[in-house]
Coordinates of C-alpha atoms in Angstrom, one line a residue:
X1 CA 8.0 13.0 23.3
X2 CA 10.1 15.3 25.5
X3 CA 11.5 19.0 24.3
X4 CA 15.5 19.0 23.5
X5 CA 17.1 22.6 23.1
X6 CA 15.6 25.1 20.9
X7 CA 12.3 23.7 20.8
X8 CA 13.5 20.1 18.6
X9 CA 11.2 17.4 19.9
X10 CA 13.1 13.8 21.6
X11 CA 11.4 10.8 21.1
X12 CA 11.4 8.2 23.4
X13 CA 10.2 4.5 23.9
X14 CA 7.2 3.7 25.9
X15 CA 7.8 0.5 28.4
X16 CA 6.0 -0.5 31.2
X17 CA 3.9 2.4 31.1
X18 CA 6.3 4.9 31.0
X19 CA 8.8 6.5 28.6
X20 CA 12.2 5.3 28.6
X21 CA 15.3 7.6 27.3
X22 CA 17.7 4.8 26.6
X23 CA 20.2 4.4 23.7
X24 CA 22.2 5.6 21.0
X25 CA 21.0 9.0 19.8
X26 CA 20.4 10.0 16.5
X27 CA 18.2 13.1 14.9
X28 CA 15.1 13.1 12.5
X29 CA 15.2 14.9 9.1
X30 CA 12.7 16.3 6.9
X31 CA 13.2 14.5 3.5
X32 CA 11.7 17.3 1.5
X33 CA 14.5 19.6 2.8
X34 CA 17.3 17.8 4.7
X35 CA 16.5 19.6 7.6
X36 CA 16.7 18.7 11.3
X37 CA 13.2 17.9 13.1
X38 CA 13.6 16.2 16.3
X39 CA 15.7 14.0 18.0
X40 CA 15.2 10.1 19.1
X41 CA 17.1 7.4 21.1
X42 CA 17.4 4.0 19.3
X43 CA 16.5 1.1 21.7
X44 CA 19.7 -1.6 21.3
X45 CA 18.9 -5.2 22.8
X46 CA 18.9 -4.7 26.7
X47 CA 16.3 -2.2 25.7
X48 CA 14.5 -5.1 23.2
X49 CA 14.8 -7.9 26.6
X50 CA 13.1 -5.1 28.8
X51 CA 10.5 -4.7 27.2
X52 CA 9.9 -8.5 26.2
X53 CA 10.1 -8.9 29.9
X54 CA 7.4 -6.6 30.8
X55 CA 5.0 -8.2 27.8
X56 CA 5.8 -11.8 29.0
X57 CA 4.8 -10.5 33.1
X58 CA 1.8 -8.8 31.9
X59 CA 0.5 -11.5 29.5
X60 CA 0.9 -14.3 32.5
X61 CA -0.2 -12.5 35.4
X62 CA -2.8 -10.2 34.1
X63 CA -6.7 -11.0 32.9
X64 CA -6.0 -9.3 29.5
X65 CA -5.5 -12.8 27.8
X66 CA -9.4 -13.6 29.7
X67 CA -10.8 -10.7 29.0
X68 CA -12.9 -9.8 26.0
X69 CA -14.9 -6.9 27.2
X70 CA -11.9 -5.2 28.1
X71 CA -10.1 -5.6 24.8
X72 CA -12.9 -4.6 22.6
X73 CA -12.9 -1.6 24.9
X74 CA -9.7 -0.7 24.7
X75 CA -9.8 -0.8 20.8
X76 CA -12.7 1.3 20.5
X77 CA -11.1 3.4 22.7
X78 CA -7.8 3.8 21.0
X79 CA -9.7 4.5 17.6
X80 CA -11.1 7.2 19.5
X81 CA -8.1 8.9 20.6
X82 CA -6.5 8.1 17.1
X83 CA -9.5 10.1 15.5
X84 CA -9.4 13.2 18.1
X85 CA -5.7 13.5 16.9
X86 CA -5.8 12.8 13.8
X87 CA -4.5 15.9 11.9
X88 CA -1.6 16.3 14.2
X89 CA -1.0 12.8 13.4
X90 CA -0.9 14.0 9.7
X91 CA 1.3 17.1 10.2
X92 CA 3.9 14.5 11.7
X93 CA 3.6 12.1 9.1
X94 CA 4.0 14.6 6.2
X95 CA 7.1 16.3 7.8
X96 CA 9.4 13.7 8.4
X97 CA 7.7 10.8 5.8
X98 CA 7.3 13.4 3.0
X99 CA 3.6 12.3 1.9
X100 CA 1.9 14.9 0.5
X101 CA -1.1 15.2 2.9
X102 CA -4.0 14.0 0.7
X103 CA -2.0 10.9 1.1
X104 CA -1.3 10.9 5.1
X105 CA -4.9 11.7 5.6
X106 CA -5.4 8.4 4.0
X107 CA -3.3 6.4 6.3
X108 CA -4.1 8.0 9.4
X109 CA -7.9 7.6 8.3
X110 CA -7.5 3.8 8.6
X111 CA -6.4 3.7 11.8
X112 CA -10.4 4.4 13.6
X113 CA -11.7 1.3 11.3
X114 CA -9.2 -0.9 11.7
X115 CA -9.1 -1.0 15.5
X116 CA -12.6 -1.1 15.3
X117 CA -12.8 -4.2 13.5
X118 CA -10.5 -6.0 15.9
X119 CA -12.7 -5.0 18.7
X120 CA -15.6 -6.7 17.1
X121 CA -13.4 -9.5 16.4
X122 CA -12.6 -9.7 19.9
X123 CA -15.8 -10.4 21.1
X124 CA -16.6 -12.5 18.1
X125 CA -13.9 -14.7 17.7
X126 CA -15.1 -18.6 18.9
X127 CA -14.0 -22.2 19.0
X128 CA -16.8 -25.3 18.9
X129 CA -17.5 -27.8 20.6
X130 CA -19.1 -31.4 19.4
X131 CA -20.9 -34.7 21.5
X132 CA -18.1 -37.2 19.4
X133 CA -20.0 -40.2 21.2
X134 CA -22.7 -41.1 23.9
X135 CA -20.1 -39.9 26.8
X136 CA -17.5 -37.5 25.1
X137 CA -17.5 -34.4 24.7
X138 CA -14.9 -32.1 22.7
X139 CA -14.3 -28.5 23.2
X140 CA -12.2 -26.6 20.9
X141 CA -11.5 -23.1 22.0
X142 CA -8.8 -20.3 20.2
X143 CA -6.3 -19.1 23.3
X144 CA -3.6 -16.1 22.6
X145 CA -0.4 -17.3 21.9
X146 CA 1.6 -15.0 24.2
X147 CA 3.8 -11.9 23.7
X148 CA 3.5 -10.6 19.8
X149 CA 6.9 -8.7 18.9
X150 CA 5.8 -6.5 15.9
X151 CA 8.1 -5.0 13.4
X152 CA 6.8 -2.5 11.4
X153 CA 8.2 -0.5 8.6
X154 CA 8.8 3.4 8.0
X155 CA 6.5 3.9 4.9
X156 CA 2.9 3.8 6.5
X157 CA 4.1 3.4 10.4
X158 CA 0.5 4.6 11.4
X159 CA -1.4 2.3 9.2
X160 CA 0.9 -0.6 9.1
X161 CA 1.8 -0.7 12.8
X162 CA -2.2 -0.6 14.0
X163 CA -2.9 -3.7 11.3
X164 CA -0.6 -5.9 13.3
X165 CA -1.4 -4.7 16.8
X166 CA -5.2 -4.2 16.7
X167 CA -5.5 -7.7 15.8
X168 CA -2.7 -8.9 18.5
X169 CA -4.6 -7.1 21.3
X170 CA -8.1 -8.4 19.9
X171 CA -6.8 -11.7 20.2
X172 CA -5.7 -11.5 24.0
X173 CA -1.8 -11.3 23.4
X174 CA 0.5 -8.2 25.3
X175 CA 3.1 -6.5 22.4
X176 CA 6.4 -5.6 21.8
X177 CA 6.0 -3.0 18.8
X178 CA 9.3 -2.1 17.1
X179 CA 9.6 0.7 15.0
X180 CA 12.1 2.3 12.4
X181 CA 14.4 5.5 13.3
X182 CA 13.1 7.0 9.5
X183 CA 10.0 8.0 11.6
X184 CA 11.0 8.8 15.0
X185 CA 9.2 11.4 15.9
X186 CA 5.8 10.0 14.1
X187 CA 6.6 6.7 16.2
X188 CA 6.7 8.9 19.5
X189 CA 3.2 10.5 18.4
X190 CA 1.8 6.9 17.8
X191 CA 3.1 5.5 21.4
X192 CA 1.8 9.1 23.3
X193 CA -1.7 8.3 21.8
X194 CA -1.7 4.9 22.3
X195 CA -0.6 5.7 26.1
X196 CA -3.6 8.0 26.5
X197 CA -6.0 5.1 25.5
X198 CA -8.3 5.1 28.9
X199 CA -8.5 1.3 30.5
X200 CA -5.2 -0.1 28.5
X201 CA -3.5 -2.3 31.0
X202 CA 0.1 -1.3 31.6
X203 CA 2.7 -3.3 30.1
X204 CA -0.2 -4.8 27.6
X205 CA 1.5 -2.5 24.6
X206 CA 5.4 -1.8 24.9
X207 CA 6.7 0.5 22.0
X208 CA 10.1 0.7 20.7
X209 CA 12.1 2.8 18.0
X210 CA 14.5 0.8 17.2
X211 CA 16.4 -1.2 14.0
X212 CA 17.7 -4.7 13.2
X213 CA 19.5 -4.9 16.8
X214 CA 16.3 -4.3 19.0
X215 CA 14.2 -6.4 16.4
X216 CA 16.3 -9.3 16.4
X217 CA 15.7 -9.8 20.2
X218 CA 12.4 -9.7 19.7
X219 CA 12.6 -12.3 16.3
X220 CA 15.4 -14.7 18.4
X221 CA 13.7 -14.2 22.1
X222 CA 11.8 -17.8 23.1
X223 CA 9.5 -15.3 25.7
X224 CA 7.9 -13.8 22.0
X225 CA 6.1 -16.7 20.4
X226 CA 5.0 -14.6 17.4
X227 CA 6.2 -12.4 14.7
X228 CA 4.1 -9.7 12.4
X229 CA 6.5 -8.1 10.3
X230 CA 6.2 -5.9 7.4
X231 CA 9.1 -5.2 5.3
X232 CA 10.8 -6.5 2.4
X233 CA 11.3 -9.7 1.1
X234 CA 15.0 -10.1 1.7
X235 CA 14.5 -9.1 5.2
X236 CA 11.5 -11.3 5.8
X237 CA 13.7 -14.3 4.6
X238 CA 16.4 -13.0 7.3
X239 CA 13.8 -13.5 9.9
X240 CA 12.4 -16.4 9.2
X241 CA 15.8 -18.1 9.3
X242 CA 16.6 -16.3 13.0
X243 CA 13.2 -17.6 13.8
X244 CA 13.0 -21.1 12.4
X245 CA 15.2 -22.8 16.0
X246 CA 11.6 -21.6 17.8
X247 CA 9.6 -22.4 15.5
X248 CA 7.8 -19.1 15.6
X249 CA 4.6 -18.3 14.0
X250 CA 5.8 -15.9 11.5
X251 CA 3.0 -13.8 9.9
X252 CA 5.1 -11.5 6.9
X253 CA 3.9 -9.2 5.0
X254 CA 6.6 -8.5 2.4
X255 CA 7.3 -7.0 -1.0
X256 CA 5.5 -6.9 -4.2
X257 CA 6.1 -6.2 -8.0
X258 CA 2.0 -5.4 -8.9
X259 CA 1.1 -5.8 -12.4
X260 CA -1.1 -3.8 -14.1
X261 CA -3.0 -5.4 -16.9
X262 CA -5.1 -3.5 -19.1
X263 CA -6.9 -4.9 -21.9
X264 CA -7.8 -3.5 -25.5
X265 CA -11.2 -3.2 -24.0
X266 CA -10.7 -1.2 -21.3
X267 CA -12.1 2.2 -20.3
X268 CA -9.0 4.0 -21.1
X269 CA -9.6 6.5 -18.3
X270 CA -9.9 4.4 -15.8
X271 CA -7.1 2.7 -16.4
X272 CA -4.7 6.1 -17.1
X273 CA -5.7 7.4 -13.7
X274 CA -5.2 4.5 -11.6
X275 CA -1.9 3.4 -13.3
X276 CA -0.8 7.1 -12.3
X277 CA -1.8 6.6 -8.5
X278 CA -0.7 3.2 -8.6
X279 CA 2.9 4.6 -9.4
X280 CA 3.2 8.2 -7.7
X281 CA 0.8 7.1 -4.1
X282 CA 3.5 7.4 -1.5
X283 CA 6.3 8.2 -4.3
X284 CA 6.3 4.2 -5.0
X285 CA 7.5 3.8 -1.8
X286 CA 4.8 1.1 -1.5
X287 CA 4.8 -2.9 -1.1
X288 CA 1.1 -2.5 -3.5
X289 CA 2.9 -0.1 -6.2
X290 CA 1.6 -0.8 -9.6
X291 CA 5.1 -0.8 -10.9
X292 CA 4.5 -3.2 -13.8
X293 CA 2.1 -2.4 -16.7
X294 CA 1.3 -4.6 -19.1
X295 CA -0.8 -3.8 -22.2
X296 CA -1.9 -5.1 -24.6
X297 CA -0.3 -4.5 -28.2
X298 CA -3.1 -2.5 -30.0
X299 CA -3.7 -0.2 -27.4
X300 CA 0.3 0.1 -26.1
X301 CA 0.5 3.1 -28.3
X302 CA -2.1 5.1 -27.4
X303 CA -1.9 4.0 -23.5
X304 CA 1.6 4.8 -24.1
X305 CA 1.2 8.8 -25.2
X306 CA -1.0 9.2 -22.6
X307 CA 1.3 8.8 -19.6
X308 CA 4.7 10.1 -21.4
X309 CA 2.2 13.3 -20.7
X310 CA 0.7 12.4 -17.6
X311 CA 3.9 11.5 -16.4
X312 CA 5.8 15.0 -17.4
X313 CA 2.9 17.2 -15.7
X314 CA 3.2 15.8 -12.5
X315 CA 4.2 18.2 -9.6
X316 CA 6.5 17.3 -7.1
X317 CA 7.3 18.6 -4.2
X318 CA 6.7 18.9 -0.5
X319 CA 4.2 17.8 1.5
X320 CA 4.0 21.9 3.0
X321 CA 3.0 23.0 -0.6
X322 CA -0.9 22.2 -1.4
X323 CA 0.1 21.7 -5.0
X324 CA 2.3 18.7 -4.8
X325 CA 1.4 15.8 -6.6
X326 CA 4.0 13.5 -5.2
X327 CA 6.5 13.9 -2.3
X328 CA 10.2 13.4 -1.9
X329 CA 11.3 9.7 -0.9
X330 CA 12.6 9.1 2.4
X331 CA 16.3 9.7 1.6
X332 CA 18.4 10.4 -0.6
X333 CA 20.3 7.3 -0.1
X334 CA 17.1 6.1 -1.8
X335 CA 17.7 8.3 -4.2
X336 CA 20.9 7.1 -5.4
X337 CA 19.9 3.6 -5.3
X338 CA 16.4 3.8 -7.6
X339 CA 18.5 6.3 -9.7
X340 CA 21.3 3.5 -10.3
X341 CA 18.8 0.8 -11.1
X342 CA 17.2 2.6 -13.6
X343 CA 20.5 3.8 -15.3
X344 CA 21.5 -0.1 -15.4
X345 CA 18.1 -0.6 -17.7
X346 CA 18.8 2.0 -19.8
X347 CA 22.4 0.7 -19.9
X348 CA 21.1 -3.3 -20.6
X349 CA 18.9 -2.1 -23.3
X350 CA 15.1 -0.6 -21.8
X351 CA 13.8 1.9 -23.9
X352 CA 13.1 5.3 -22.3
X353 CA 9.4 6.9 -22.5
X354 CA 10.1 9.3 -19.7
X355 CA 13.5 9.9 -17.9
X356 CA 12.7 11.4 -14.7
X357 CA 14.6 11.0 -12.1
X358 CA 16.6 12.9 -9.0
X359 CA 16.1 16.5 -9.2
X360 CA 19.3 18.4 -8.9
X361 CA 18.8 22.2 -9.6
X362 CA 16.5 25.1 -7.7
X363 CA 15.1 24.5 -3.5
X364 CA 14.1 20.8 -4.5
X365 CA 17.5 20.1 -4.8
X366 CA 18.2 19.8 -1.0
X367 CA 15.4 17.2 -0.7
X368 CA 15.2 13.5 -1.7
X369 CA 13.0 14.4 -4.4
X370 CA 13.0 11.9 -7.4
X371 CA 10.9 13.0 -10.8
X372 CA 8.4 9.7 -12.2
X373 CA 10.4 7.5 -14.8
X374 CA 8.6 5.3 -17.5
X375 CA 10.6 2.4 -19.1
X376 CA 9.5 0.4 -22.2
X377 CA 11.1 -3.4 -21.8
X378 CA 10.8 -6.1 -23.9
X379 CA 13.2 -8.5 -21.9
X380 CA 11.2 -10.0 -18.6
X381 CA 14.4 -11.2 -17.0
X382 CA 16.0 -7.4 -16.2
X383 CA 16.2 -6.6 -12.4
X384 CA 14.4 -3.5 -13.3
X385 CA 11.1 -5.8 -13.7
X386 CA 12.3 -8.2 -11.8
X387 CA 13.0 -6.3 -8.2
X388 CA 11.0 -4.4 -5.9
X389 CA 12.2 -0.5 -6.7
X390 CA 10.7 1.5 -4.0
X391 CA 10.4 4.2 -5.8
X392 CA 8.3 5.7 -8.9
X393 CA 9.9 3.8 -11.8
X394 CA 7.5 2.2 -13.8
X395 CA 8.0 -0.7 -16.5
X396 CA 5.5 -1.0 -19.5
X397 CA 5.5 -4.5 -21.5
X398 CA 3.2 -5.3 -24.3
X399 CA 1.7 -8.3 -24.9
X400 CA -0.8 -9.8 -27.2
X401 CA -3.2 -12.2 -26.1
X402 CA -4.5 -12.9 -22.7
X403 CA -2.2 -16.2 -21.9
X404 CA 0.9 -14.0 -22.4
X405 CA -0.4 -11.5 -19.7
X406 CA -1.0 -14.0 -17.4
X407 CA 2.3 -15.3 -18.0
X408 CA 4.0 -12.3 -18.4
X409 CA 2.1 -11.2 -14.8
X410 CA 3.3 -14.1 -13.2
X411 CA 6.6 -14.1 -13.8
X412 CA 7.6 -12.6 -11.0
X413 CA 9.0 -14.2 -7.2
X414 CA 6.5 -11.8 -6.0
X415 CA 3.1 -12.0 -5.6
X416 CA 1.2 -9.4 -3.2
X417 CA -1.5 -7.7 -6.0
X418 CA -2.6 -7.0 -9.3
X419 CA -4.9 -5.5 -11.0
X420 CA -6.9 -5.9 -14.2
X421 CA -8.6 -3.6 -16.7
X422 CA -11.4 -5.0 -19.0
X423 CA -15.1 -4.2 -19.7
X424 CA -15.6 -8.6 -20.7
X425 CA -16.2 -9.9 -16.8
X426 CA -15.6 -12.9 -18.0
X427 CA -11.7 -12.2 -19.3
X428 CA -11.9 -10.4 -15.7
X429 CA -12.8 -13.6 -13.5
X430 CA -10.5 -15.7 -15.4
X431 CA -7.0 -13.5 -15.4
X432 CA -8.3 -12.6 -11.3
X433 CA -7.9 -16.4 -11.2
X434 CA -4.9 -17.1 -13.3
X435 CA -2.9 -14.7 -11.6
X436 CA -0.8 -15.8 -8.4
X437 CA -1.9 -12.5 -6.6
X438 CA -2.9 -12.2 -2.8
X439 CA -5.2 -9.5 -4.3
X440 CA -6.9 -8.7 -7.6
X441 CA -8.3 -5.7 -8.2
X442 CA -10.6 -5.3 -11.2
X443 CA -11.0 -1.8 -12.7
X444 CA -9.0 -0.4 -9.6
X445 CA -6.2 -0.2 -7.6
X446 CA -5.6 -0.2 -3.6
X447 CA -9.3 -0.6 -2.7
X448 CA -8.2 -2.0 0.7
X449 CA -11.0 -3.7 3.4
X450 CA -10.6 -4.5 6.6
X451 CA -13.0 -7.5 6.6
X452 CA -11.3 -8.7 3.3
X453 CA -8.3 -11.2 3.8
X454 CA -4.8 -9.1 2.4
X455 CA -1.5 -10.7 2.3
X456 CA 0.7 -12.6 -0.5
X457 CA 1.7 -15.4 -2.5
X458 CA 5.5 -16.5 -3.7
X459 CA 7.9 -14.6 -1.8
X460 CA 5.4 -11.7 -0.6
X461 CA 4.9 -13.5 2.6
X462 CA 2.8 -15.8 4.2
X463 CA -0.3 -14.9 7.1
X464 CA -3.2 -12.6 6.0
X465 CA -3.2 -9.0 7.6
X466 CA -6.6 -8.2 7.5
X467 CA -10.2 -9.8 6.9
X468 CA -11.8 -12.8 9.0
X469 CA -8.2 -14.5 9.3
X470 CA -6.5 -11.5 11.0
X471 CA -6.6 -13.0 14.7
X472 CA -5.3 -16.3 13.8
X473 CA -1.1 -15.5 13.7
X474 CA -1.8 -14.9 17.4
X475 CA -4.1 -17.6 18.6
X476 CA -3.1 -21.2 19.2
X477 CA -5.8 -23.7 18.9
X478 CA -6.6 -25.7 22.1
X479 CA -8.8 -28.9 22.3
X480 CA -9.9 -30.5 25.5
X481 CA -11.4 -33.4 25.5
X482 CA -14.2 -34.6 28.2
X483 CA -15.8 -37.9 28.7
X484 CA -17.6 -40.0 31.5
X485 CA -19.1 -37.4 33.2
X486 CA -22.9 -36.2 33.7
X487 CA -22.1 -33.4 31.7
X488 CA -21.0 -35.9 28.5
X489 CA -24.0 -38.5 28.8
X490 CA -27.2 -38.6 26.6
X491 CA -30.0 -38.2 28.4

């Protein structure tokens, strides 16, 4: 980042090793206030094409794509210097994303972990090789694919953004990274660490901040074989159609509508607190918000009660006040829009429980700030349950017998996560099962692993961001085939 006048902060992309103050300009805002932070450029496509450019030159004529040792330590390296920085990494995300900081501590504290497990995966990562007959021999070996172009969204950028590129440079390829205006000036903190990391080659990792112009390049461009994106579904479909011609490998990580199931047997405790995380986390501005809860019809009342005054206690506010419970959302644009969805399900018939909603009066008033609303619905098909909201809106169903909450679960397009509430493992094993969920959690909510596979089902995408299967959007699978020689023959 470079200073403007009176002290605002610019940020800039890193290309090629160096920053790049190219594009239309437009300024940062604090959503808790409205207020001015920093200014940024937005790359357009000649800035996209550069960058590509430098990722394709790099990837060809450089030994990253060869060389393990050095991308394992790079990773470890980068964790490092995402550690030594990690509360002014916080500070930034707070500001301009509005999470309260509890919340931004959490993200930023992935970021050491998960480029460390893609440094182990780096030197891990292996192929086979077989004797097929008396004088053949077959070698199968795992080769990166080329230039990554990564698209990552405004909501986590710290998180999100390292869970596509720590596996892209553990598997060998270079990286165009585009990411959102919303979070300018976090972006700039990200690329300035990530340009600090001691032995990363440059060119290897090329870092944009950008929108749908700059990541179109990289989604249309034939030099950018792969695409991590994480975003919404409707977007995600708009990609894959720009990207079917090259027949890119598309890993998409895209929206969710996670139900949350809780049984008559359930430890109501458990299930009141993480319902209430599962909505306010990140202000719902989540792809893994528990925005659905279903329960079952002779606990509905009681459950019910208990988060009409849950739900009224919360505290919201800014991330800058230690007493906030839940931050603004990113706009008020946002605002409006979550505001008008819920007044069309009061409108088609949902019954309010708690009316929350934008708050209008005192020194909130000049934020995006939106108060936790909880609809009762007894018709499935309302967009309400049916779309991703974005925001903290939740929908309560009852239901009576465990087929109806799988059914009731699964009738959705989406189908990132769930979870499930019961003290019978059995009922536990066999919703977890039923469900058409990338991730079921049992007695929990957003217990997230990096050595555990996470992605979706239905229209929540396709590719697994994390676990064992992390490396593989970026790897092509090569088999060579020997036979006749020395090498080949039984002795």
């Amino acid at each position: 980042m470079s200073s403007d006048v009176e002290g605002s902060q610019s940020a800039r992309h890193w290309i090629d090793g160096r920053w790049v103050e190219a594009g239309s300009r437009g300024e940062s805002r604090n959503p808790a206030t409205g207020e001015v932070i920093g200014s940024f450029v937005k790359a357009g496509a000649d800035e996209a094409r550069y960058a590509v450019s430098v990722a394709k030159r790099v990837f060809e004529e450089s030994d990253w794509r060869l060389n393990r040792d050095l991308r394992a330590r790079v990773l470890n390296a980068m964790a490092d210097r995402f550690e030594a920085r990690a509360e002014e990494i916080v500070e930034a995300l707070a500001l301009e994303n509005g999470k309260i900081k509890p919340e931004a501590r959490f993200e930023v504290s992935m970021a050491g972990p998960t480029l460390r497990f893609n440094a182990a995966l780096a030197l891990t990562d292996s192929g086979r090789a077989a004797q097929t007959d008396p004088v053949s021999l077959s070698v199968v070996i795992r080769q990166a694919a080329g230039v990554a172009g990564i698209i990552a969204p405004w909501n986590s950028p710290v998180a999100l953004v390292l869970r596509s590129l720590g596996p892209a440079l553990g598997a060998g390829a270079t990286a165009v990274v585009n990411l959102p205006v919303l979070t300018a000036q976090t972006n700039a903190l990200i690329a300035e660490v990530i340009s600090q990391t001691p032995g990363l080659p440059t060119g290897v990792v090329n870092i944009l901040i950008g929108g749908h112009e700059s990541a179109d390049v990289l989604v249309r461009s034939p030099d950018v074989p792969v695409i991590s994106f994480t975003g919404s579904t409707k977007t995600g479909r708009q990609i894959s159609a720009n990207a079917a011609p090259g027949l890119k490998r598309l890993g998409l990580e895209l929206g969710g509508k996670a139900p949350m199931i809780v049984f008559e047997d359930a430890d109501l405790e458990i299930a009141e607190e993480k319902v209430m995380d599962a909505l306010t986390v990140f202000a719902g501005q989540f792809c893994m918000t528990g925005s659905r809860l279903l329960v079952q019809d002779s606990i509905a009342k009681i459950l019910r009660e208990r988060l009409r005054r849950r739900f009224q206690q919360i505290k919201v506010g800014p991330a800058a006040d230690p007493k906030s419970q839940m931050g603004p959302l990113i706009t008020k644009a946002n605002v409006t829009r979550v505001e008008g969805l819920v007044q069309d399900a009061v409108e088609a018939g949902a019954n309010v429980v708690v009316r929350g909603g934008p708050i209008t009066e005192g020194v909130l008033a000049a934020g995006a700030f939106y108060r936790p609303t909880l609809l009762e619905i007894t018709d499935s098909k309302l967009p309400i349950v049916q779309q991703e909201i974005f925001g903290p809106v939740l929908t309560m169903q009852v239901f009576s017998s465990e087929g109806e909450a799988i059914e009731l679960a699964n009738d959705s397009e989406y189908g990132l996560s769930a979870s499930v509430f019961t003290t019978d493992v059995d009922v536990a094993l066999r919703v977890a099962l039923a469900v058409e969920s990338g991730t079921v959690w049992v007695n929990d909510w957003a217990l997230l692993h990096n050595q555990s596979e996470e992605g979706g089902f239905k229209s929540s995408g396709q590719g697994r961001m994390r676990g064992l299967a992390v490396l593989d959007d970026f790897l092509e699978y090569k088999h060579i085939s020997f036979s006749q020689g020395a090498a080949c023959r039984l002795r």
